[in-house]
Amino acid sequence: GAGVSQSPSNKVTEKGKDVELRCDPISGHTALYWYRQSLGQGLEFLIYFQGNSAPDKSGLPSDRFSAERTGGSVSTLTIQRTQQEDSAVYLCASSLDRFRVNEQFFGPGTRLTVL
Amino acid sequence: ILNVEQSPQSLHVQEGDSTNFTCSFPSSNFYALHWYRWETAKSPEALFVMTLNGDEKKKGRISATLNTKEGYSYLYIKGSQPEDSATYLCAFNNAGNMLTFGGGTRLMVKP
């Protein structure tokens, strides 16, 4: 069965440009999460979506970051006016239901490099 | 801010050695403790989800224990192999399914 997929796998951009990262969760998973791992750091929570509820954006580091989830499936993380400190691996994960102890299934990540 | 700490940060062992590492987490409002294994260029892969104090779980040569009262979990690898080289992440879950990750232990097994 298909796992979580992310695109692109690698993205190199210039400082100040906008980027969009895409995540396709596992079919039927209602919860979707975005994390990032900066060099030498642990996994940092960014945002999660649960069904049609309002997303929890408490982990977004600045208002340059936004995310949406269309139709309860595909999600896009947008970073506007990228900065060098945004360089990181961005991981998406999905799980069956946020209200149960379900393991999160991770995608392969998008490695973002801001020059 | 929840404090989830892992030690050591990195570890080099010889093939065949057994090893273990630690995850410490807040002992209050415990819901679950997850262990993940993250190999370079791959997705993090779930190893264990533990919910009860005293839980012990095993998968092949890898096992984990949980102490929720004192807030720690140990991950053990018996007879390490080069393919065990990866970063091992623990994640604390205090409500619903929100996970707070530790910084990881990077394991390198030399043949």
Coordinates of N, CA and C in Angstrom, one line a residue, chain B:
Chain B
I1 N 6.6 24.4 27.4 CA 7.5 23.6 26.6 C 7.8 22.3 27.3
L2 N 7.6 21.2 26.6 CA 7.9 19.9 27.2 C 9.3 19.5 26.9
N3 N 10.0 19.0 28.0 CA 11.4 18.6 27.8 C 11.6 17.2 27.6
V4 N 11.9 16.8 26.4 CA 12.2 15.4 26.1 C 13.7 15.3 25.8
E5 N 14.4 14.5 26.5 CA 15.9 14.5 26.3 C 16.3 13.1 26.0
Q6 N 17.3 13.0 25.1 CA 17.8 11.6 24.8 C 19.3 11.7 25.0
S7 N 19.9 10.6 25.5 CA 21.3 10.5 25.7 C 21.7 9.0 25.4
P8 N 23.0 8.9 24.9 CA 23.8 10.0 24.5 C 23.4 10.6 23.1
Q9 N 24.0 11.6 22.7 CA 23.6 12.2 21.4 C 24.1 11.3 20.3
S10 N 25.3 10.7 20.5 CA 25.8 9.8 19.4 C 26.6 8.7 20.1
L11 N 26.7 7.6 19.4 CA 27.3 6.4 19.9 C 27.9 5.6 18.8
H12 N 29.2 5.3 19.0 CA 29.9 4.4 18.1 C 30.1 3.0 18.8
V13 N 29.7 2.0 18.2 CA 29.9 0.6 18.7 C 30.4 -0.3 17.7
Q14 N 31.0 -1.4 18.1 CA 31.5 -2.4 17.2 C 30.4 -3.4 16.9
E15 N 30.4 -4.0 15.7 CA 29.4 -5.0 15.4 C 29.5 -6.1 16.5
G16 N 28.3 -6.5 16.9 CA 28.2 -7.5 17.9 C 28.1 -7.0 19.3
D17 N 28.4 -5.7 19.5 CA 28.2 -5.1 20.9 C 26.7 -5.0 21.1
S18 N 26.3 -5.0 22.4 CA 25.0 -4.6 22.8 C 25.1 -3.2 23.3
T19 N 24.0 -2.5 23.1 CA 24.0 -1.1 23.5 C 22.6 -0.7 24.0
N20 N 22.6 0.5 24.7 CA 21.3 1.0 25.1 C 21.4 2.5 25.2
F21 N 20.3 3.1 25.0 CA 20.2 4.6 25.2 C 18.9 5.0 25.9
T22 N 18.9 6.2 26.3 CA 17.9 6.7 27.3 C 17.0 7.8 26.7
C23 N 15.8 7.8 27.0 CA 14.9 8.9 26.8 C 14.2 9.3 28.1
S24 N 14.3 10.6 28.4 CA 13.6 11.1 29.6 C 12.6 12.1 29.2
F25 N 11.5 12.1 29.9 CA 10.3 12.9 29.6 C 9.6 13.3 30.8
P26 N 8.6 14.2 30.7 CA 7.9 14.6 31.9 C 7.1 13.5 32.4
S27 N 7.0 13.3 33.8 CA 6.3 12.2 34.3 C 4.8 12.5 34.6
S28 N 4.4 13.8 34.3 CA 3.0 14.1 34.5 C 2.3 14.1 33.2
N29 N 1.0 13.9 33.3 CA 0.2 13.9 32.1 C 0.7 13.0 31.0
F30 N 1.1 11.8 31.4 CA 1.7 10.9 30.4 C 0.5 10.2 29.6
Y31 N 0.8 10.0 28.3 CA -0.2 9.4 27.5 C 0.4 8.2 26.7
A32 N 1.6 8.5 26.1 CA 2.3 7.4 25.4 C 3.7 7.8 25.1
L33 N 4.6 6.9 24.9 CA 5.9 7.1 24.5 C 6.2 6.3 23.3
H34 N 6.7 7.0 22.2 CA 7.0 6.4 21.0 C 8.5 6.3 20.7
W35 N 9.0 5.3 20.1 CA 10.3 5.2 19.6 C 10.3 5.0 18.1
Y36 N 11.2 5.8 17.4 CA 11.3 5.7 16.0 C 12.7 5.5 15.6
R37 N 12.9 4.9 14.5 CA 14.2 4.7 13.9 C 14.3 5.4 12.6
W38 N 15.3 6.3 12.4 CA 15.4 7.1 11.2 C 16.8 6.9 10.6
E39 N 16.7 6.1 9.5 CA 17.9 5.9 8.7 C 18.1 7.1 7.7
T40 N 19.4 7.3 7.4 CA 19.7 8.4 6.5 C 18.9 8.2 5.2
A41 N 18.4 9.2 4.6 CA 17.7 9.2 3.3 C 16.4 8.4 3.3
K42 N 15.9 8.0 4.5 CA 14.7 7.3 4.6 C 13.7 8.0 5.5
S43 N 12.5 7.5 5.6 CA 11.5 8.1 6.5 C 11.7 7.5 7.9
P44 N 11.4 8.3 9.0 CA 11.4 7.7 10.3 C 10.4 6.5 10.3
E45 N 10.8 5.5 11.0 CA 10.0 4.3 11.0 C 9.6 4.0 12.5
A46 N 8.3 3.8 12.7 CA 7.9 3.5 14.1 C 8.5 2.1 14.6
L47 N 9.0 2.1 15.8 CA 9.5 0.9 16.4 C 8.5 0.4 17.5
F48 N 8.2 1.3 18.4 CA 7.3 0.9 19.5 C 6.5 2.1 19.9
V49 N 5.3 1.8 20.4 CA 4.4 2.7 21.1 C 4.1 2.1 22.5
M50 N 4.5 2.8 23.5 CA 4.3 2.2 24.9 C 3.4 3.1 25.7
T51 N 2.4 2.5 26.4 CA 1.5 3.3 27.1 C 1.4 3.1 28.6
L52 N 1.8 1.9 29.1 CA 1.7 1.5 30.5 C 3.0 1.5 31.2
N53 N 3.0 1.9 32.4 CA 4.2 1.9 33.3 C 4.6 0.4 33.4
G54 N 5.9 0.2 33.1 CA 6.4 -1.2 33.2 C 6.4 -1.9 31.9
D55 N 5.8 -1.3 30.9 CA 5.7 -1.9 29.5 C 7.1 -2.3 29.1
E56 N 7.2 -3.5 28.5 CA 8.4 -3.9 27.8 C 8.0 -4.4 26.4
K57 N 8.7 -3.9 25.4 CA 8.3 -4.3 24.0 C 9.6 -4.8 23.3
K58 N 9.4 -5.7 22.4 CA 10.6 -6.3 21.7 C 10.2 -6.5 20.3
K59 N 11.2 -6.2 19.4 CA 11.1 -6.5 18.0 C 12.5 -7.0 17.5
G60 N 12.6 -8.3 17.4 CA 13.9 -8.8 17.0 C 14.9 -8.6 18.1
R61 N 16.0 -7.9 17.7 CA 17.1 -7.7 18.6 C 16.9 -6.4 19.4
I62 N 15.8 -5.7 19.1 CA 15.6 -4.4 19.7 C 14.5 -4.5 20.7
S63 N 14.7 -3.9 21.9 CA 13.6 -3.9 22.9 C 13.6 -2.6 23.6
A64 N 12.5 -2.3 24.3 CA 12.4 -1.1 25.0 C 11.6 -1.3 26.3
T65 N 11.9 -0.5 27.3 CA 11.2 -0.5 28.6 C 10.7 0.9 28.9
L66 N 9.7 0.9 29.8 CA 9.1 2.2 30.1 C 8.8 2.4 31.6
N67 N 9.2 3.5 32.1 CA 8.9 3.9 33.5 C 8.3 5.2 33.5
T68 N 6.9 5.2 33.6 CA 6.2 6.5 33.6 C 6.3 7.3 34.9
K69 N 6.5 6.6 36.0 CA 6.5 7.3 37.3 C 7.8 8.2 37.4
E70 N 8.9 7.7 36.9 CA 10.1 8.5 36.9 C 10.4 9.1 35.6
G71 N 9.7 8.8 34.6 CA 9.8 9.5 33.3 C 11.0 9.2 32.5
Y72 N 11.2 7.9 32.3 CA 12.3 7.5 31.4 C 11.9 6.2 30.6
S73 N 12.6 6.0 29.5 CA 12.5 4.8 28.7 C 13.8 4.4 28.2
Y74 N 14.1 3.1 28.2 CA 15.4 2.7 27.6 C 15.1 1.9 26.3
L75 N 16.0 2.1 25.4 CA 16.0 1.3 24.1 C 17.3 0.4 24.1
Y76 N 17.1 -0.9 23.9 CA 18.3 -1.8 23.9 C 18.4 -2.4 22.6
I77 N 19.6 -2.5 22.1 CA 19.9 -3.3 20.9 C 20.9 -4.4 21.3
K78 N 20.6 -5.6 21.0 CA 21.4 -6.7 21.3 C 22.2 -7.1 20.1
G79 N 23.5 -7.3 20.2 CA 24.3 -7.8 19.1 C 24.2 -6.8 17.9
S80 N 24.6 -5.6 18.1 CA 24.4 -4.6 17.0 C 25.0 -5.0 15.7
Q81 N 24.3 -4.7 14.6 CA 24.8 -4.9 13.3 C 24.9 -3.6 12.5
P82 N 25.7 -3.6 11.5 CA 25.9 -2.3 10.7 C 24.6 -1.7 10.3
E83 N 23.6 -2.6 9.9 CA 22.3 -2.1 9.5 C 21.5 -1.4 10.6
D84 N 21.9 -1.6 11.8 CA 21.3 -0.9 12.9 C 21.6 0.6 13.0
S85 N 22.7 1.0 12.2 CA 23.1 2.4 12.2 C 22.0 3.3 11.8
A86 N 21.6 4.2 12.6 CA 20.5 5.1 12.3 C 20.4 6.1 13.5
T87 N 19.5 7.0 13.4 CA 19.2 7.9 14.5 C 17.9 7.3 15.2
Y88 N 17.9 7.2 16.5 CA 16.8 6.6 17.2 C 16.2 7.8 18.0
L89 N 14.9 8.0 17.7 CA 14.1 9.1 18.2 C 13.1 8.6 19.2
C90 N 13.0 9.3 20.3 CA 11.8 9.0 21.2 C 10.9 10.2 21.1
A91 N 9.6 10.0 21.3 CA 8.6 11.1 21.3 C 7.6 10.9 22.4
F92 N 7.4 11.9 23.1 CA 6.4 11.9 24.2 C 5.1 12.4 23.8
N93 N 4.0 11.8 24.2 CA 2.7 12.1 23.8 C 1.9 12.3 25.1
N94 N 1.5 13.6 25.4 CA 0.8 13.9 26.6 C -0.7 14.1 26.4
A95 N -1.2 14.2 25.2 CA -2.6 14.4 25.0 C -2.9 14.1 23.5
G96 N -4.0 13.4 23.3 CA -4.3 13.2 21.9 C -3.1 12.5 21.2
N97 N -2.7 13.0 20.1 CA -1.6 12.4 19.4 C -0.5 13.4 19.0
M98 N -0.4 14.5 19.9 CA 0.7 15.4 19.6 C 2.0 14.9 20.2
L99 N 3.0 14.8 19.4 CA 4.3 14.3 19.8 C 5.3 15.3 20.0
T100 N 6.1 15.2 21.1 CA 7.2 16.1 21.3 C 8.5 15.2 21.2
F101 N 9.3 15.5 20.3 CA 10.5 14.6 20.0 C 11.7 15.0 20.8
G102 N 12.5 14.0 21.2 CA 13.8 14.2 21.7 C 14.7 14.5 20.6
G103 N 16.0 14.9 20.9 CA 17.0 15.2 19.9 C 17.5 14.0 19.2
G104 N 17.3 12.8 19.7 CA 17.7 11.6 19.0 C 19.1 11.1 19.5
T105 N 19.3 9.9 19.3 CA 20.6 9.3 19.5 C 21.1 8.7 18.2
R106 N 22.2 9.2 17.7 CA 22.7 8.7 16.5 C 23.7 7.5 16.7
L107 N 23.3 6.4 16.2 CA 24.1 5.1 16.5 C 24.8 4.8 15.2
M108 N 26.1 4.5 15.4 CA 26.9 4.1 14.2 C 27.6 2.7 14.7
V109 N 27.3 1.7 13.9 CA 27.9 0.4 14.2 C 29.0 0.1 13.2
K110 N 30.2 -0.2 13.7 CA 31.3 -0.4 12.8 C 31.4 -1.9 12.6
P111 N 31.6 -2.3 11.3 CA 31.8 -3.8 11.0 C 33.1 -4.3 11.5

